[in-house]
Structure formats: C-alpha cells, structure tokens
Amino acid sequence: MQNWIDLFTTQMQQTTLLEWFAVLLGVAEVLLARKNSVWLYPAGIGGSAITISLLLKVGLYAESALSAYYVIMSIYGWYVWVRRSNEPPVQVAWATRQEWVITLLIAFAGWGIIYLLLHHYTSSTVPVWDAWVSSTAWAGTWLLARRRIENWVVLNVSNLFAVPLLFHKNLALFAALTIFLFVIAIFGFFDWRKIYNQHRATATA
C-alpha cells in the first residue's frame, strides 16, 4: 500500500500546469453533464484539445485519438442538444434497441480496429488495453451526445479499465480524475433517470 502512495505522491509532484488545467476542464465537463447543461461541451472541447498532446507524449495513441474524437463528438453533441431555435431540444431518454446495436458496434468493432492499428502502426506497449478503454469511451460519448441515460454506464466501463492504465503510464492526476468521473457517473445515471421520469410524468399529466 505504501508503495502505491509513494508512487502517487511522486507522480503528482511531476504533474505539469497544463495537466492541471486539462483535468480542471474535465471536472467542469462532467459536473455540467450531470446537471444536464449544454455548457459541458465547451469545457470538454478545451480539455480534450490539451489532453491530445499530453497523451501522445506518453504513447497512449488510442486515448489521444479518443480525445480528438471527443472534440468532434462535442461539436456534434452541442449541435444535437441545441438544434435550431425553432426545434425542440433532444430530451433525456433510454436508448432504443437500434441505438444499443450502434453502441455495441462502436465498442467491440472499434476495439478490434483500434487494436490492429495500434499493434501494426504504432509503438504502443498496451494496445489491447488502450484500444478497449478508447472504444468503450467512444460508445459512451455517442450515447451522451444522443442524451441517452445509459451513457453513464458505458462510460464507467471505460473508466474502470482506464484507471490502472493511466497509473501504469505515470499519469496519476488523470487517473485521479478518472476515479472522480467514475463516482460522478454513478450519480449522473440516477440524476438523468430522475429527469426522464419527471419529463414523462409531465407529459402524461
């Protein structure tokens, strides 16, 4: 246990200001997401843009590509949430069967594709693990953009595997952030389910 504490302390001391800024934006993003606020997207875009360069430096290529994907999906999600002024915003809801099919395809097909790319075209030392963390996060982010309640569950699958991977790559602050995101995602699931039930009750009243 003491070895883990010493490792965490050492890694925290080596954390740069840029990493701190990226993490703070990540915290802001998830708190805004829990509150169902569209402002999660500007925070997410800023944090992801910084994270891309940080992950490339430590050889987490799939996670770096994931951050680039976050930027793209944040722009898409921002549009979907707001839509045009004469259209109603997308409401929080459970995923449909078709959306689950797409989610599973992103997670499992993405895992295989990303692994092959990492294995054959990069110097990654953790291609299987890196690919899985990234593909499940891709799937969860797609559900988040669709405002589907299950996004919190899928994202936490990614978070669960990401924590030891980030410690392995000496990114203690990002690992701590991921633990925080894991906890917030649990609350987010129940918050969004409550929002859905309130909308449903209002619609049937």
PDB file of C-alpha atoms in Angstrom:
ATOM      1  CA  MET A   1       0.000   0.000   0.000  1.00  0.00           C
ATOM      2  CA  GLN A   2       2.818   2.388   0.915  1.00  0.00           C
ATOM      3  CA  ASN A   3       4.399   1.788  -2.491  1.00  0.00           C
ATOM      4  CA  TRP A   4       1.189   2.913  -4.208  1.00  0.00           C
ATOM      5  CA  ILE A   5       1.022   6.016  -2.009  1.00  0.00           C
ATOM      6  CA  ASP A   6       4.653   6.848  -2.757  1.00  0.00           C
ATOM      7  CA  LEU A   7       4.082   6.319  -6.488  1.00  0.00           C
ATOM      8  CA  PHE A   8       1.012   8.557  -6.457  1.00  0.00           C
ATOM      9  CA  THR A   9       2.843  11.268  -4.495  1.00  0.00           C
ATOM     10  CA  THR A  10       5.806  11.183  -6.886  1.00  0.00           C
ATOM     11  CA  GLN A  11       3.594  11.341  -9.957  1.00  0.00           C
ATOM     12  CA  MET A  12       1.570  14.212  -8.515  1.00  0.00           C
ATOM     13  CA  GLN A  13       4.752  16.179  -7.879  1.00  0.00           C
ATOM     14  CA  GLN A  14       5.704  15.732 -11.527  1.00  0.00           C
ATOM     15  CA  THR A  15       2.330  16.953 -12.813  1.00  0.00           C
ATOM     16  CA  THR A  16       2.567  19.999 -15.083  1.00  0.00           C
ATOM     17  CA  LEU A  17       0.329  23.064 -15.029  1.00  0.00           C
ATOM     18  CA  LEU A  18      -1.041  22.048 -18.424  1.00  0.00           C
ATOM     19  CA  GLU A  19      -2.165  18.712 -16.976  1.00  0.00           C
ATOM     20  CA  TRP A  20      -3.853  20.500 -14.075  1.00  0.00           C
ATOM     21  CA  PHE A  21      -5.712  22.775 -16.483  1.00  0.00           C
ATOM     22  CA  ALA A  22      -6.857  19.835 -18.605  1.00  0.00           C
ATOM     23  CA  VAL A  23      -8.067  17.995 -15.512  1.00  0.00           C
ATOM     24  CA  LEU A  24      -9.945  21.028 -14.190  1.00  0.00           C
ATOM     25  CA  LEU A  25     -11.753  21.345 -17.512  1.00  0.00           C
ATOM     26  CA  GLY A  26     -12.536  17.630 -17.329  1.00  0.00           C
ATOM     27  CA  VAL A  27     -14.035  18.053 -13.859  1.00  0.00           C
ATOM     28  CA  ALA A  28     -16.107  21.004 -15.077  1.00  0.00           C
ATOM     29  CA  GLU A  29     -17.320  18.973 -18.053  1.00  0.00           C
ATOM     30  CA  VAL A  30     -18.602  16.036 -16.041  1.00  0.00           C
ATOM     31  CA  LEU A  31     -20.260  18.231 -13.408  1.00  0.00           C
ATOM     32  CA  LEU A  32     -22.026  20.179 -16.149  1.00  0.00           C
ATOM     33  CA  ALA A  33     -23.056  16.905 -17.804  1.00  0.00           C
ATOM     34  CA  ARG A  34     -24.548  15.687 -14.542  1.00  0.00           C
ATOM     35  CA  LYS A  35     -26.558  18.916 -14.368  1.00  0.00           C
ATOM     36  CA  ASN A  36     -27.708  18.317 -17.960  1.00  0.00           C
ATOM     37  CA  SER A  37     -26.102  21.620 -19.016  1.00  0.00           C
ATOM     38  CA  VAL A  38     -25.069  22.260 -22.611  1.00  0.00           C
ATOM     39  CA  TRP A  39     -22.001  24.128 -21.321  1.00  0.00           C
ATOM     40  CA  LEU A  40     -20.364  20.753 -20.789  1.00  0.00           C
ATOM     41  CA  TYR A  41     -19.352  20.864 -24.455  1.00  0.00           C
ATOM     42  CA  PRO A  42     -17.148  23.996 -24.442  1.00  0.00           C
ATOM     43  CA  ALA A  43     -15.393  22.647 -21.339  1.00  0.00           C
ATOM     44  CA  GLY A  44     -14.982  19.263 -22.989  1.00  0.00           C
ATOM     45  CA  ILE A  45     -13.563  20.700 -26.194  1.00  0.00           C
ATOM     46  CA  GLY A  46     -10.947  22.717 -24.296  1.00  0.00           C
ATOM     47  CA  GLY A  47      -9.915  19.850 -22.030  1.00  0.00           C
ATOM     48  CA  SER A  48      -9.736  17.332 -24.869  1.00  0.00           C
ATOM     49  CA  ALA A  49      -7.640  19.615 -27.056  1.00  0.00           C
ATOM     50  CA  ILE A  50      -4.994  19.875 -24.317  1.00  0.00           C
ATOM     51  CA  THR A  51      -5.164  16.176 -23.471  1.00  0.00           C
ATOM     52  CA  ILE A  52      -4.336  15.112 -27.044  1.00  0.00           C
ATOM     53  CA  SER A  53      -0.767  16.406 -26.812  1.00  0.00           C
ATOM     54  CA  LEU A  54      -0.252  15.096 -23.281  1.00  0.00           C
ATOM     55  CA  LEU A  55      -1.292  11.540 -24.186  1.00  0.00           C
ATOM     56  CA  LEU A  56       0.814  11.486 -27.347  1.00  0.00           C
ATOM     57  CA  LYS A  57       3.896  12.189 -25.239  1.00  0.00           C
ATOM     58  CA  VAL A  58       3.399   9.003 -23.188  1.00  0.00           C
ATOM     59  CA  GLY A  59       2.471   6.782 -26.134  1.00  0.00           C
ATOM     60  CA  LEU A  60      -1.249   6.360 -25.439  1.00  0.00           C
ATOM     61  CA  TYR A  61      -2.155   6.765 -29.082  1.00  0.00           C
ATOM     62  CA  ALA A  62      -5.688   5.373 -28.922  1.00  0.00           C
ATOM     63  CA  GLU A  63      -6.536   7.571 -25.948  1.00  0.00           C
ATOM     64  CA  SER A  64      -5.114  10.538 -27.826  1.00  0.00           C
ATOM     65  CA  ALA A  65      -7.305   9.678 -30.812  1.00  0.00           C
ATOM     66  CA  LEU A  66     -10.164   9.328 -28.340  1.00  0.00           C
ATOM     67  CA  SER A  67      -9.606  12.904 -27.205  1.00  0.00           C
ATOM     68  CA  ALA A  68      -9.739  14.030 -30.842  1.00  0.00           C
ATOM     69  CA  TYR A  69     -12.970  12.050 -31.151  1.00  0.00           C
ATOM     70  CA  TYR A  70     -14.252  13.849 -28.033  1.00  0.00           C
ATOM     71  CA  VAL A  71     -13.685  17.175 -29.761  1.00  0.00           C
ATOM     72  CA  ILE A  72     -15.651  16.054 -32.817  1.00  0.00           C
ATOM     73  CA  MET A  73     -18.445  14.484 -30.742  1.00  0.00           C
ATOM     74  CA  SER A  74     -18.596  17.558 -28.515  1.00  0.00           C
ATOM     75  CA  ILE A  75     -19.266  19.726 -31.553  1.00  0.00           C
ATOM     76  CA  TYR A  76     -21.865  17.198 -32.761  1.00  0.00           C
ATOM     77  CA  GLY A  77     -23.408  16.898 -29.286  1.00  0.00           C
ATOM     78  CA  TRP A  78     -23.515  20.666 -28.887  1.00  0.00           C
ATOM     79  CA  TYR A  79     -25.498  20.883 -32.120  1.00  0.00           C
ATOM     80  CA  VAL A  80     -27.821  17.994 -31.205  1.00  0.00           C
ATOM     81  CA  TRP A  81     -28.570  19.421 -27.778  1.00  0.00           C
ATOM     82  CA  VAL A  82     -29.279  22.937 -29.000  1.00  0.00           C
ATOM     83  CA  ARG A  83     -30.572  22.270 -32.529  1.00  0.00           C
ATOM     84  CA  ARG A  84     -32.086  25.187 -34.393  1.00  0.00           C
ATOM     85  CA  SER A  85     -34.101  27.759 -32.476  1.00  0.00           C
ATOM     86  CA  ASN A  86     -37.388  26.549 -33.990  1.00  0.00           C
ATOM     87  CA  GLU A  87     -36.792  22.904 -32.995  1.00  0.00           C
ATOM     88  CA  PRO A  88     -37.218  21.363 -29.530  1.00  0.00           C
ATOM     89  CA  PRO A  89     -34.005  20.171 -27.841  1.00  0.00           C
ATOM     90  CA  VAL A  90     -33.315  16.463 -27.571  1.00  0.00           C
ATOM     91  CA  GLN A  91     -34.745  15.088 -24.317  1.00  0.00           C
ATOM     92  CA  VAL A  92     -33.109  12.687 -21.884  1.00  0.00           C
ATOM     93  CA  ALA A  93     -34.340   9.146 -22.589  1.00  0.00           C
ATOM     94  CA  TRP A  94     -33.407   5.457 -22.538  1.00  0.00           C
ATOM     95  CA  ALA A  95     -31.575   4.156 -25.577  1.00  0.00           C
ATOM     96  CA  THR A  96     -33.585   2.348 -28.240  1.00  0.00           C
ATOM     97  CA  ARG A  97     -32.686  -1.132 -29.494  1.00  0.00           C
ATOM     98  CA  GLN A  98     -31.180   0.381 -32.641  1.00  0.00           C
ATOM     99  CA  GLU A  99     -29.060   2.767 -30.573  1.00  0.00           C
ATOM    100  CA  TRP A 100     -27.822  -0.166 -28.478  1.00  0.00           C
ATOM    101  CA  VAL A 101     -26.809  -2.024 -31.626  1.00  0.00           C
ATOM    102  CA  ILE A 102     -24.808   1.007 -32.751  1.00  0.00           C
ATOM    103  CA  THR A 103     -23.300   1.370 -29.273  1.00  0.00           C
ATOM    104  CA  LEU A 104     -22.125  -2.256 -29.169  1.00  0.00           C
ATOM    105  CA  LEU A 105     -20.730  -1.996 -32.697  1.00  0.00           C
ATOM    106  CA  ILE A 106     -18.728   1.071 -31.729  1.00  0.00           C
ATOM    107  CA  ALA A 107     -17.420  -0.664 -28.596  1.00  0.00           C
ATOM    108  CA  PHE A 108     -16.490  -4.087 -29.966  1.00  0.00           C
ATOM    109  CA  ALA A 109     -15.747  -3.405 -33.621  1.00  0.00           C
ATOM    110  CA  GLY A 110     -13.890  -0.293 -32.546  1.00  0.00           C
ATOM    111  CA  TRP A 111     -11.850  -2.338 -30.081  1.00  0.00           C
ATOM    112  CA  GLY A 112     -10.673  -4.690 -32.814  1.00  0.00           C
ATOM    113  CA  ILE A 113      -9.930  -1.970 -35.332  1.00  0.00           C
ATOM    114  CA  ILE A 114      -8.083   0.241 -32.857  1.00  0.00           C
ATOM    115  CA  TYR A 115      -6.060  -2.718 -31.568  1.00  0.00           C
ATOM    116  CA  LEU A 116      -4.926  -3.656 -35.082  1.00  0.00           C
ATOM    117  CA  LEU A 117      -3.932  -0.072 -35.822  1.00  0.00           C
ATOM    118  CA  LEU A 118      -2.008   0.232 -32.558  1.00  0.00           C
ATOM    119  CA  HIS A 119      -0.346  -3.154 -32.939  1.00  0.00           C
ATOM    120  CA  HIS A 120       0.800  -2.710 -36.523  1.00  0.00           C
ATOM    121  CA  TYR A 121       1.364   1.024 -36.905  1.00  0.00           C
ATOM    122  CA  THR A 122       2.432   2.407 -33.502  1.00  0.00           C
ATOM    123  CA  SER A 123       4.930   1.677 -30.747  1.00  0.00           C
ATOM    124  CA  SER A 124       2.163   1.181 -28.165  1.00  0.00           C
ATOM    125  CA  THR A 125       3.100  -1.157 -25.306  1.00  0.00           C
ATOM    126  CA  VAL A 126      -0.530  -1.668 -24.240  1.00  0.00           C
ATOM    127  CA  PRO A 127      -2.521  -1.967 -27.493  1.00  0.00           C
ATOM    128  CA  VAL A 128      -5.282  -4.277 -26.199  1.00  0.00           C
ATOM    129  CA  TRP A 129      -5.929  -2.263 -23.064  1.00  0.00           C
ATOM    130  CA  ASP A 130      -5.607   1.131 -24.729  1.00  0.00           C
ATOM    131  CA  ALA A 131      -7.970   0.064 -27.521  1.00  0.00           C
ATOM    132  CA  TRP A 132     -10.636  -1.218 -25.116  1.00  0.00           C
ATOM    133  CA  VAL A 133     -10.618   1.902 -22.940  1.00  0.00           C
ATOM    134  CA  SER A 134     -10.937   4.052 -26.036  1.00  0.00           C
ATOM    135  CA  SER A 135     -13.624   2.069 -27.878  1.00  0.00           C
ATOM    136  CA  THR A 136     -15.935   1.875 -24.853  1.00  0.00           C
ATOM    137  CA  ALA A 137     -15.447   5.591 -24.225  1.00  0.00           C
ATOM    138  CA  TRP A 138     -16.309   6.255 -27.880  1.00  0.00           C
ATOM    139  CA  ALA A 139     -19.521   4.296 -27.448  1.00  0.00           C
ATOM    140  CA  GLY A 140     -20.443   6.096 -24.234  1.00  0.00           C
ATOM    141  CA  THR A 141     -19.744   9.503 -25.722  1.00  0.00           C
ATOM    142  CA  TRP A 142     -22.035   8.716 -28.650  1.00  0.00           C
ATOM    143  CA  LEU A 143     -24.834   7.906 -26.193  1.00  0.00           C
ATOM    144  CA  LEU A 144     -24.088  11.122 -24.286  1.00  0.00           C
ATOM    145  CA  ALA A 145     -24.459  13.160 -27.475  1.00  0.00           C
ATOM    146  CA  ARG A 146     -27.833  11.441 -28.013  1.00  0.00           C
ATOM    147  CA  ARG A 147     -28.767  12.268 -24.390  1.00  0.00           C
ATOM    148  CA  ARG A 148     -29.298   8.612 -23.523  1.00  0.00           C
ATOM    149  CA  ILE A 149     -29.276   7.610 -19.860  1.00  0.00           C
ATOM    150  CA  GLU A 150     -27.118   4.544 -20.432  1.00  0.00           C
ATOM    151  CA  ASN A 151     -24.173   6.711 -21.469  1.00  0.00           C
ATOM    152  CA  TRP A 152     -23.138   6.815 -17.802  1.00  0.00           C
ATOM    153  CA  VAL A 153     -22.972   3.019 -17.598  1.00  0.00           C
ATOM    154  CA  VAL A 154     -20.935   2.601 -20.783  1.00  0.00           C
ATOM    155  CA  LEU A 155     -18.569   5.430 -19.861  1.00  0.00           C
ATOM    156  CA  ASN A 156     -17.954   3.799 -16.492  1.00  0.00           C
ATOM    157  CA  VAL A 157     -16.907   0.576 -18.192  1.00  0.00           C
ATOM    158  CA  SER A 158     -14.205   2.654 -19.872  1.00  0.00           C
ATOM    159  CA  ASN A 159     -13.333   4.465 -16.637  1.00  0.00           C
ATOM    160  CA  LEU A 160     -12.933   1.191 -14.752  1.00  0.00           C
ATOM    161  CA  PHE A 161     -10.213  -0.004 -17.115  1.00  0.00           C
ATOM    162  CA  ALA A 162      -8.674   3.435 -17.627  1.00  0.00           C
ATOM    163  CA  VAL A 163      -7.582   3.982 -14.014  1.00  0.00           C
ATOM    164  CA  PRO A 164      -4.873   1.278 -13.832  1.00  0.00           C
ATOM    165  CA  LEU A 165      -3.785   2.088 -17.386  1.00  0.00           C
ATOM    166  CA  LEU A 166      -3.188   5.744 -16.519  1.00  0.00           C
ATOM    167  CA  PHE A 167      -1.259   4.824 -13.358  1.00  0.00           C
ATOM    168  CA  HIS A 168       0.823   2.452 -15.472  1.00  0.00           C
ATOM    169  CA  LYS A 169       1.702   5.387 -17.737  1.00  0.00           C
ATOM    170  CA  ASN A 170       2.578   7.647 -14.776  1.00  0.00           C
ATOM    171  CA  LEU A 171      -0.426   9.917 -15.289  1.00  0.00           C
ATOM    172  CA  ALA A 172      -1.571   9.943 -11.666  1.00  0.00           C
ATOM    173  CA  LEU A 173      -3.604  13.138 -11.950  1.00  0.00           C
ATOM    174  CA  PHE A 174      -5.544  11.794 -14.926  1.00  0.00           C
ATOM    175  CA  ALA A 175      -6.085   8.546 -13.004  1.00  0.00           C
ATOM    176  CA  ALA A 176      -7.437  10.521 -10.041  1.00  0.00           C
ATOM    177  CA  LEU A 177      -9.697  12.448 -12.413  1.00  0.00           C
ATOM    178  CA  THR A 178     -10.982   9.173 -13.871  1.00  0.00           C
ATOM    179  CA  ILE A 179     -11.821   7.873 -10.382  1.00  0.00           C
ATOM    180  CA  PHE A 180     -13.714  11.117  -9.796  1.00  0.00           C
ATOM    181  CA  LEU A 181     -15.512  10.693 -13.124  1.00  0.00           C
ATOM    182  CA  PHE A 182     -16.453   7.133 -12.168  1.00  0.00           C
ATOM    183  CA  VAL A 183     -18.149   8.333  -8.977  1.00  0.00           C
ATOM    184  CA  ILE A 184     -19.880  11.261 -10.691  1.00  0.00           C
ATOM    185  CA  ALA A 185     -21.143   8.952 -13.454  1.00  0.00           C
ATOM    186  CA  ILE A 186     -22.970   6.879 -10.848  1.00  0.00           C
ATOM    187  CA  PHE A 187     -24.762   9.979  -9.609  1.00  0.00           C
ATOM    188  CA  GLY A 188     -25.273  11.147 -13.201  1.00  0.00           C
ATOM    189  CA  PHE A 189     -27.119   7.947 -14.059  1.00  0.00           C
ATOM    190  CA  PHE A 190     -29.619   8.422 -11.255  1.00  0.00           C
ATOM    191  CA  ASP A 191     -29.944  12.172 -11.927  1.00  0.00           C
ATOM    192  CA  TRP A 192     -30.739  11.596 -15.601  1.00  0.00           C
ATOM    193  CA  ARG A 193     -33.182   8.820 -14.758  1.00  0.00           C
ATOM    194  CA  LYS A 194     -34.950  11.261 -12.434  1.00  0.00           C
ATOM    195  CA  ILE A 195     -35.041  13.900 -15.193  1.00  0.00           C
ATOM    196  CA  TYR A 196     -36.538  11.329 -17.574  1.00  0.00           C
ATOM    197  CA  ASN A 197     -39.207  10.301 -15.066  1.00  0.00           C
ATOM    198  CA  GLN A 198     -40.101  13.950 -14.411  1.00  0.00           C
ATOM    199  CA  HIS A 199     -40.476  14.652 -18.153  1.00  0.00           C
ATOM    200  CA  ARG A 200     -42.578  11.529 -18.549  1.00  0.00           C
ATOM    201  CA  ALA A 201     -44.823  12.477 -15.621  1.00  0.00           C
ATOM    202  CA  THR A 202     -45.293  15.985 -17.030  1.00  0.00           C
ATOM    203  CA  ALA A 203     -46.112  14.679 -20.491  1.00  0.00           C
ATOM    204  CA  THR A 204     -48.781  12.299 -19.188  1.00  0.00           C
ATOM    205  CA  ALA A 205     -50.278  14.767 -16.691  1.00  0.00           C
TER     206      ALA A 205
END
